[in-house]
Coordinates of C-alpha atoms in Angstrom, one line a residue:
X230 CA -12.4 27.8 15.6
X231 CA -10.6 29.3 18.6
X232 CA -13.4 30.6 21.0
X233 CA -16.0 28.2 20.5
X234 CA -18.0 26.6 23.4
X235 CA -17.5 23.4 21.4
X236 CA -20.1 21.7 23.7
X237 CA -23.2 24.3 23.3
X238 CA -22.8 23.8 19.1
X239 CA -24.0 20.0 19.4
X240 CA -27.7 20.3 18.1
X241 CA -30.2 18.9 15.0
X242 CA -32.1 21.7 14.9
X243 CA -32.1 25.3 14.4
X244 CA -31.0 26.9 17.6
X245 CA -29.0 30.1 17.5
X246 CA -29.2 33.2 15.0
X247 CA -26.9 32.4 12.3
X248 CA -29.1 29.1 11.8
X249 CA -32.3 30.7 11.6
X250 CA -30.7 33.8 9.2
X251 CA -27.9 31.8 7.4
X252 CA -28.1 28.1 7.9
X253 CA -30.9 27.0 7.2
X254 CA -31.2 29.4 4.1
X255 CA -27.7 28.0 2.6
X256 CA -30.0 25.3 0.8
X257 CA -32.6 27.3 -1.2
X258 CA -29.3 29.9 -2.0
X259 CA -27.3 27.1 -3.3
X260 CA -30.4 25.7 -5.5
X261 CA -30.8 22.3 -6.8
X262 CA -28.1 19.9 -5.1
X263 CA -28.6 16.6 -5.5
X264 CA -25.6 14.8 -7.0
X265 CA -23.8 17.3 -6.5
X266 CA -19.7 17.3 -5.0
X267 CA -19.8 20.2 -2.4
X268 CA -17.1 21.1 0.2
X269 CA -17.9 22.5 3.4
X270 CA -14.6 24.1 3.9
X271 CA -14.6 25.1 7.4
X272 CA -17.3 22.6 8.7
X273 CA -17.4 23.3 12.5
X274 CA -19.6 21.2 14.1
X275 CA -21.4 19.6 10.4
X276 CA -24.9 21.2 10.6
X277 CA -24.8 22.3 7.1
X278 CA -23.0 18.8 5.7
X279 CA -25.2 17.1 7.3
X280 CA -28.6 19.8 5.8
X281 CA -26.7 19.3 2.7
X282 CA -26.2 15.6 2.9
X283 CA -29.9 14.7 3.4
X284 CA -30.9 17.2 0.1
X285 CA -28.4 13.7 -1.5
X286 CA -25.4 16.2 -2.0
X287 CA -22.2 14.3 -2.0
X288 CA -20.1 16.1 1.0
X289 CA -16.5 16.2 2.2
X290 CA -16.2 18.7 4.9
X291 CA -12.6 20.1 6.4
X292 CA -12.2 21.9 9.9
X293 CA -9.0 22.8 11.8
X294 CA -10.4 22.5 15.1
X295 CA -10.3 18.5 15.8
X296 CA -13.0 18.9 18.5
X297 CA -15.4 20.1 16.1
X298 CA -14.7 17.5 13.7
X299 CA -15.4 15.0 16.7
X300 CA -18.5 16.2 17.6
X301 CA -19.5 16.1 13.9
X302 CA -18.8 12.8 13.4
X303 CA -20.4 12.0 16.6
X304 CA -23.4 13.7 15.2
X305 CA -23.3 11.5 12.0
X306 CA -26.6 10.0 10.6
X307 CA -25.3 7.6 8.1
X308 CA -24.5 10.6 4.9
X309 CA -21.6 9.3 3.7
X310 CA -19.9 12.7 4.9
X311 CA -16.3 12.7 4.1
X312 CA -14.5 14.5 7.1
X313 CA -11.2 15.3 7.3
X314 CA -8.9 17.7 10.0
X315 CA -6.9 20.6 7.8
X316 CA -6.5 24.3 7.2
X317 CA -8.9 25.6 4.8
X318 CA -5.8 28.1 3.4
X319 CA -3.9 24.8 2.2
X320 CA -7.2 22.9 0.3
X321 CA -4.8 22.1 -2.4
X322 CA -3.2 19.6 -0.3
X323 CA -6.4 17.8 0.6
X324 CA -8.7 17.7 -2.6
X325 CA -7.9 17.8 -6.1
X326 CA -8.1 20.5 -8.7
X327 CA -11.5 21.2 -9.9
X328 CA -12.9 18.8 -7.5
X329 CA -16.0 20.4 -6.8
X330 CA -19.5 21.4 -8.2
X331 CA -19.6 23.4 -4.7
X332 CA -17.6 24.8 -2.4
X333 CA -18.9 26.6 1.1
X334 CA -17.1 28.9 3.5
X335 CA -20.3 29.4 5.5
X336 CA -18.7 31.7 9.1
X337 CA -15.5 31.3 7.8
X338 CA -14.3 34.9 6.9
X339 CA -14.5 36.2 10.2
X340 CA -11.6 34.2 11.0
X341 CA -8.8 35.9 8.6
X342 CA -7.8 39.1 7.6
X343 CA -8.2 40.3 4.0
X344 CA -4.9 39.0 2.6
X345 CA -5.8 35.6 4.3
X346 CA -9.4 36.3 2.7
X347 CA -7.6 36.6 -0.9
X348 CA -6.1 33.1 -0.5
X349 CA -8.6 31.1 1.2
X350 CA -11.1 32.3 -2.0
X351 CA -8.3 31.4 -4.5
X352 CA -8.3 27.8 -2.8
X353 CA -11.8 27.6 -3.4
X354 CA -11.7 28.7 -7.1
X355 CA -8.6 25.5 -7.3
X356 CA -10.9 23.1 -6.2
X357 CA -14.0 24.1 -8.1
X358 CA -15.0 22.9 -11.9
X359 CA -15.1 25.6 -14.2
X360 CA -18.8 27.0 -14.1
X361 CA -18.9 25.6 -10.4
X362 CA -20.3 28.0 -7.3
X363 CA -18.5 29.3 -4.4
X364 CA -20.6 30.6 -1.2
X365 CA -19.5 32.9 1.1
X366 CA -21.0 33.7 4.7
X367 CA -20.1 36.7 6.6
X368 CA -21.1 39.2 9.8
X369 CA -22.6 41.9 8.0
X370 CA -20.7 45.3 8.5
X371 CA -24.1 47.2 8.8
X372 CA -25.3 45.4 12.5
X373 CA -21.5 46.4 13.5
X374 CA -21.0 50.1 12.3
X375 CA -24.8 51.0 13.3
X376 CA -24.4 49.2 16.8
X377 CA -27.2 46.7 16.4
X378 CA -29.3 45.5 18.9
X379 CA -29.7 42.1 19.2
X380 CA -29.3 39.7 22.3
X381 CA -27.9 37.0 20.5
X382 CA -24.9 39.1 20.3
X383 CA -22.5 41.6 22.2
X384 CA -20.0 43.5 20.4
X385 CA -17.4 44.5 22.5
X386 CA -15.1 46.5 20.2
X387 CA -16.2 50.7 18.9
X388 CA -16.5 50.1 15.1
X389 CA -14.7 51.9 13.1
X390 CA -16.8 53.4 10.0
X391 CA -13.5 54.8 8.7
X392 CA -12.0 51.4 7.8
X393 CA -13.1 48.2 5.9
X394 CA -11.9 45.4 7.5
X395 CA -11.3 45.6 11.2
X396 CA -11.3 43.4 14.1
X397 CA -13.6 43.2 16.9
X398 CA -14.6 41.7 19.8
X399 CA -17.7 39.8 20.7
X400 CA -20.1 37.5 22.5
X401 CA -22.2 34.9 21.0
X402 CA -25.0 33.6 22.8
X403 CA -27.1 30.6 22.9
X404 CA -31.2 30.5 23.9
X405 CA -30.2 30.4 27.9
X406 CA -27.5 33.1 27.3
X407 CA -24.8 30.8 27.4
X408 CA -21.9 32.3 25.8
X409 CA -20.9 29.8 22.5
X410 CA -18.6 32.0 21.3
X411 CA -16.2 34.4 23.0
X412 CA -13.4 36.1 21.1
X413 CA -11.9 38.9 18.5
X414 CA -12.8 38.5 14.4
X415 CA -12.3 40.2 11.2
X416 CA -15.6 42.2 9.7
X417 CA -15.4 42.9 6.2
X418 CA -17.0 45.7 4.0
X419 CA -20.1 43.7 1.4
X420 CA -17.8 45.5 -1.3
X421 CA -14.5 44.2 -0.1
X422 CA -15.9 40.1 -0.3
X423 CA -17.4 41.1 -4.2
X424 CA -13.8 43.0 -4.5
X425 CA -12.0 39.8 -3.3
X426 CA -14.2 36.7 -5.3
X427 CA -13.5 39.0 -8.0
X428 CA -9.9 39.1 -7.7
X429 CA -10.1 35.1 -7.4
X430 CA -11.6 34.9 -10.8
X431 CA -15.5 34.4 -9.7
X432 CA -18.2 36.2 -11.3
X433 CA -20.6 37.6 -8.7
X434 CA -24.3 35.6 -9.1
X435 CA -26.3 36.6 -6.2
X436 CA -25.5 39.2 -3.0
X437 CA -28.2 38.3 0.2
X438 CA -29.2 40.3 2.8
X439 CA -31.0 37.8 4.8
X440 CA -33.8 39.9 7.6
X441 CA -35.3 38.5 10.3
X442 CA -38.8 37.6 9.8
X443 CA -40.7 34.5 10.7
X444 CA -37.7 33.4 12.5
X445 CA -38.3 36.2 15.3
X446 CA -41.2 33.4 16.8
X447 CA -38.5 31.3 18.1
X448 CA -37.1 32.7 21.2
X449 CA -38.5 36.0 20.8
X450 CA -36.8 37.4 24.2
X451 CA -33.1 37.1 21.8
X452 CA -34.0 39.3 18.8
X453 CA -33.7 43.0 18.5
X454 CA -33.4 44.6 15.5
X455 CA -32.8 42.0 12.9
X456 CA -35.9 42.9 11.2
X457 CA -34.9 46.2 9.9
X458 CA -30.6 45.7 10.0
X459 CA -28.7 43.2 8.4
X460 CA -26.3 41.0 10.7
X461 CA -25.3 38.2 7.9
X462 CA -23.8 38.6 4.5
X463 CA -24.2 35.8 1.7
X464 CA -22.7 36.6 -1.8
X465 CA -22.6 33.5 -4.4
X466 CA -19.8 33.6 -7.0
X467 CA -19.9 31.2 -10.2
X468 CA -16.2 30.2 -11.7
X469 CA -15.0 31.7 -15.0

């Protein structure tokens, strides 16, 4: 979680972009989940455990940033979250095989390259029950290549349209335009995450968009475009 403002992601309620187009979504994408053994592999801060844990989902969450795992557990509300400090490429040595009815790598993509991408996915599929669902959350390649114009964001890198997956540069802002991330990623293609679940042995289920709609009322002054581009990809895979 290198870059991260770890202070400005302590919140309970929808507050910057990717809760309003991704976050807060997660739930009605993921369907029914009560009883149900997710992992949030990649946890950050716990907003989604903890959206998760209140729907009476049975959570263990893994970060390899020990300040956001601190401020999750200091955001705790009695869920019975299981939180644990690890690298999401090395599940295996954490949680058993098939595991999980669940597993989420919600923002997590943007931190490896494709390779790194291949692996982290065939973790997932090792901890997941045959017929179980993995969930993927991404930066969308289309608010990148088409120079999008949102305020919650500043990319700081020319795209490439040539190439897949690239890096980049950007700045994530908060409401006040307080900067809660600062830093490079990786960007992949919506066709190179379907190539790579597939690879892992998932069978694609659902592919979301997510637009900007209702969301635009809270802090209108942020959004640009959103309406009309894509800046999120979701894509569900079910195990074979």
């Amino acid at each position: 979680m290198e870059g991260h403002n770890v202070d400005l992601w302590k919140r309970s309620e929808p507050t910057f972009q990717t809760d309003f187009l991704v976050r807060e979504k997660i739930p009605t994408w993921l369907g029914d989940v009560r009883n149900k053994k997710i992992l949030d592999a990649g946890c950050g801060e716990g907003y989604v455990a903890r959206k998760l844990a209140k729907l009476e989902a049975k959570i263990k969450a893994i970060d390899s940033d020990p300040k956001m795992i601190s401020l999750a557990k200091s955001c705790e509300e009695n869920s019975g979250i299981e939180y644990k400090i690890g690298n999401v490429l090395e599940l295996e040595k954490f949680y058993k095989k098939e595991e999980f009815d669940i597993v989420l790598f919600s923002g997590v993509p943007p931190f490896f390259d494709e390779h790194q991408l291949l692996k982290l996915c065939k973790n997932g599929f090792y901890v997941l029950r045959k017929g179980g669902t993995i969930l993927l959350t991404t930066n969308h390649t289309r608010s990148y290549f088409e120079k999008a114009k949102s305020r919650w964001l500043e990319f700081l890198t020319e795209p490439n349209t040539k190439l897949g997956s690239q890096k980049f540069n950007l700045n994530f802002y908060t409401p006040d335009k307080q900067k809660a991330f600062s830093g490079e990623a990786w960007i992949h293609t919506p066709e190179q995450i379907k190539k790579i679940l597939t690879e892992s042995g998932f069978q694609i289920s659902h592919v979301y968009q997510p637009l900007a709609k209702e969301e635009m009322k809270h802090h209108p002054e942020m959004w640009g475009d959103e309406d009309k581009i894509p800046y999120h990809l979701a894509v569900v895979g079910v195990k074979l």
